[in-house]
Amino acid sequence: MIQVGVGLQGSRWCKQYLPPNVEDGLVDVVAAVDVDPNAFEPAREHLGIDEDRCYTELERAFAEHDADFCSVVVPPHVHEDVVDLALEHEMDILSEKPIADTMTASARIAEKVERAGRKMGVTMTHRFDRDKTSLRRELRSGRGGPLDYLTFRFTCDYRHRGTWDERLYDIDDPLLMDGAVHHLDLLRDLAGSDPETVYTQSWNPPWSEFENGAQALATVTFENGVRAQYEAATTNAVGLNGWGHEYVRAESRDATTVLDHRTLERFERDPDDENWVGRHPAGEELPLLDREKWGNAWLVEQFVEWLDGGEPMATNVSENLTSMALVFGAIESAERGEPVDVREYLDAARADARDSGE
């Protein structure tokens, strides 16, 4: 593989996500690319990439190495440029989220990949965190009966510049683009269904140093009848459920399942208990799953298994396009002040992508 992007998030790929897969013999990183010539230390130190295999020119790196695939760990607005060049060189692609910085570009990338007959995965890390995977296992077990609705909370205090990624303070809809892109995808996964409609309110309180879109509330309905409430805030007084420690409550017919700060509890309904007024039953703490890799390290493994003839990874680009429609549809809803039909929104984006790609 060729690692495209070694600064910021790319450095985490070099330090955390790729080394376990190199050790397992799943990947051989043959080159690294970044526009910053001073950014290559993580690739040299943690992946053993020699100086002559560190490139500031993407075309040269792709031309000089016959790689099976490349990563895409660069800003979203240049994802399509990397994908186009990778397809020219007949490479498969493993990309950071989002697919692209607009819905049309995301749909256009998915269509290009399909037309080229290549494989592309998207690293939706939150789906494959240890605690979220354990919650998904519990819901899929069916022990609590059919799922009714989900409640999700992500709240923190990033109101002042320097407390979160600096680039997010000046972009449009930073919370929805950088936070909800994971969270809404996770809700879709837990619901076990594609989204039907999304209604969002997004705003910026006066104490925020973000340009816009620091807080959001959203309601999602899914095609199987499950509903979800999404609360997200980056300028609250305190961080009750910050990044990686989100609160998720799943209400099923016979049980309430709560994930909070990476602790999973199950509260079971007792049909024989008639003392329902003021009842506060104790929960049962559920063990979290064990495996060697989680998050992006696991996703790299899944992608390689797919390339080797296994089943498509769950977050392949075609599947992930629906999650992108939920995210961009949420942004559209906030702008219009009305619910958005996600399927219609996705179909329109695909039509725009075909027109813009001609």
CSV table of C-alpha atoms in Angstrom, one decimal, residues 42-170:
chain,number,residue,atom,x,y,z
A,42,PRO,CA,6.0,9.3,11.8
A,43,ALA,CA,6.3,7.3,8.5
A,44,ARG,CA,10.1,6.9,8.9
A,45,GLU,CA,10.0,6.1,12.7
A,46,HIS,CA,7.0,3.8,12.9
A,47,LEU,CA,6.8,2.3,9.4
A,48,GLY,CA,10.5,2.2,8.4
A,49,ILE,CA,9.9,4.3,5.2
A,50,ASP,CA,13.2,5.4,3.9
A,51,GLU,CA,13.8,9.0,2.8
A,52,ASP,CA,13.8,8.0,-0.9
A,53,ARG,CA,10.3,6.5,-0.5
A,54,CYS,CA,8.8,9.7,1.0
A,55,TYR,CA,7.1,11.8,-1.7
A,56,THR,CA,5.6,15.3,-1.9
A,57,GLU,CA,4.3,14.5,-5.4
A,58,LEU,CA,1.4,12.0,-5.5
A,59,GLU,CA,1.8,11.2,-9.2
A,60,ARG,CA,5.4,10.3,-8.8
A,61,ALA,CA,4.8,8.0,-5.9
A,62,PHE,CA,2.0,6.2,-7.8
A,63,ALA,CA,4.1,5.9,-10.9
A,64,GLU,CA,7.2,4.5,-9.1
A,65,HIS,CA,5.4,1.9,-7.0
A,66,ASP,CA,3.0,-0.8,-8.3
A,67,ALA,CA,0.9,-0.9,-5.1
A,68,ASP,CA,-2.4,-2.8,-4.6
A,69,PHE,CA,-4.1,0.1,-2.8
A,70,CYS,CA,-3.6,3.5,-1.3
A,71,SER,CA,-5.0,5.2,1.8
A,72,VAL,CA,-6.6,8.6,1.6
A,73,VAL,CA,-5.8,10.6,4.8
A,74,VAL,CA,-5.9,14.1,3.4
A,75,PRO,CA,-8.5,16.9,3.7
A,76,PRO,CA,-11.9,16.0,2.3
A,77,HIS,CA,-11.9,18.6,-0.5
A,78,VAL,CA,-9.0,16.8,-2.2
A,79,HIS,CA,-10.2,13.2,-1.7
A,80,GLU,CA,-11.6,13.1,-5.3
A,81,ASP,CA,-8.2,14.1,-6.8
A,82,VAL,CA,-6.5,11.2,-5.0
A,83,VAL,CA,-9.2,8.7,-5.9
A,84,ASP,CA,-9.0,9.8,-9.6
A,85,LEU,CA,-5.3,9.2,-9.7
A,86,ALA,CA,-5.6,5.9,-7.8
A,87,LEU,CA,-8.1,4.6,-10.3
A,88,GLU,CA,-5.8,5.7,-13.2
A,89,HIS,CA,-3.2,3.4,-11.6
A,90,GLU,CA,-5.7,0.6,-11.1
A,91,MET,CA,-5.4,0.8,-7.3
A,92,ASP,CA,-8.1,0.0,-4.7
A,93,ILE,CA,-8.7,2.7,-2.0
A,94,LEU,CA,-9.1,2.9,1.7
A,95,SER,CA,-10.3,6.4,2.7
A,96,GLU,CA,-10.9,8.4,5.8
A,97,LYS,CA,-14.4,9.8,6.3
A,98,PRO,CA,-16.2,11.6,4.8
A,99,ILE,CA,-16.1,10.3,1.2
A,100,ALA,CA,-15.8,13.9,0.1
A,101,ASP,CA,-16.6,17.4,1.2
A,102,THR,CA,-20.0,17.6,-0.7
A,103,MET,CA,-22.8,15.1,-1.3
A,104,THR,CA,-22.4,15.4,-5.1
A,105,ALA,CA,-18.7,14.7,-5.0
A,106,SER,CA,-19.3,11.7,-2.6
A,107,ALA,CA,-21.8,10.2,-5.1
A,108,ARG,CA,-19.4,10.9,-8.0
A,109,ILE,CA,-16.6,9.1,-6.3
A,110,ALA,CA,-18.8,6.1,-5.5
A,111,GLU,CA,-19.9,6.0,-9.2
A,112,LYS,CA,-16.3,6.3,-10.5
A,113,VAL,CA,-15.1,3.4,-8.3
A,114,GLU,CA,-18.0,1.2,-9.3
A,115,ARG,CA,-17.5,2.0,-13.0
A,116,ALA,CA,-13.8,1.2,-12.7
A,117,GLY,CA,-14.5,-2.1,-11.0
A,118,ARG,CA,-12.3,-1.2,-8.1
A,119,LYS,CA,-12.8,-1.6,-4.3
A,120,MET,CA,-13.1,1.4,-1.9
A,121,GLY,CA,-13.6,1.3,1.8
A,122,VAL,CA,-14.3,4.2,4.3
A,123,THR,CA,-12.9,4.1,7.8
A,124,MET,CA,-16.0,4.7,10.0
A,125,THR,CA,-14.1,4.3,13.2
A,126,HIS,CA,-16.9,4.7,15.7
A,127,ARG,CA,-18.8,1.7,14.4
A,128,PHE,CA,-15.8,-0.4,15.2
A,129,ASP,CA,-14.9,0.9,18.7
A,130,ARG,CA,-14.9,-1.7,21.3
A,131,ASP,CA,-17.8,-0.3,23.3
A,132,LYS,CA,-20.0,0.4,20.3
A,133,THR,CA,-19.4,-3.0,18.8
A,134,SER,CA,-20.4,-4.5,22.1
A,135,LEU,CA,-23.6,-2.5,22.1
A,136,ARG,CA,-24.3,-3.7,18.6
A,137,ARG,CA,-23.8,-7.3,19.6
A,138,GLU,CA,-26.3,-6.9,22.4
A,139,LEU,CA,-29.0,-5.3,20.2
A,140,ARG,CA,-28.5,-7.9,17.5
A,141,SER,CA,-28.9,-10.7,20.1
A,142,GLY,CA,-32.6,-9.9,20.3
A,143,ARG,CA,-32.7,-10.5,24.1
A,144,GLY,CA,-34.5,-7.2,24.6
A,145,GLY,CA,-37.1,-7.8,21.9
A,146,PRO,CA,-37.6,-5.4,19.0
A,147,LEU,CA,-35.9,-2.0,19.1
A,148,ASP,CA,-38.1,1.0,19.5
A,149,TYR,CA,-35.9,4.1,19.5
A,150,LEU,CA,-32.3,5.3,20.2
A,151,THR,CA,-31.0,8.4,22.1
A,152,PHE,CA,-27.5,9.6,21.5
A,153,ARG,CA,-25.5,12.3,23.3
A,154,PHE,CA,-22.2,13.9,22.4
A,155,THR,CA,-21.5,17.0,24.4
A,156,CYS,CA,-18.2,18.8,25.2
A,157,ASP,CA,-16.6,22.2,25.7
A,158,TYR,CA,-14.6,23.1,22.6
A,159,ARG,CA,-15.9,26.7,22.5
A,160,HIS,CA,-12.4,28.3,22.4
A,161,ARG,CA,-9.9,27.9,19.6
A,162,GLY,CA,-7.2,25.5,20.4
A,163,THR,CA,-9.4,23.1,22.3
A,164,TRP,CA,-10.4,21.1,19.1
A,165,ASP,CA,-9.0,20.8,15.6
A,166,GLU,CA,-8.1,24.3,14.6
A,167,ARG,CA,-9.4,24.0,11.0
A,168,LEU,CA,-12.9,23.2,12.2
A,169,TYR,CA,-13.5,26.7,13.7
A,170,ASP,CA,-13.8,28.3,10.2
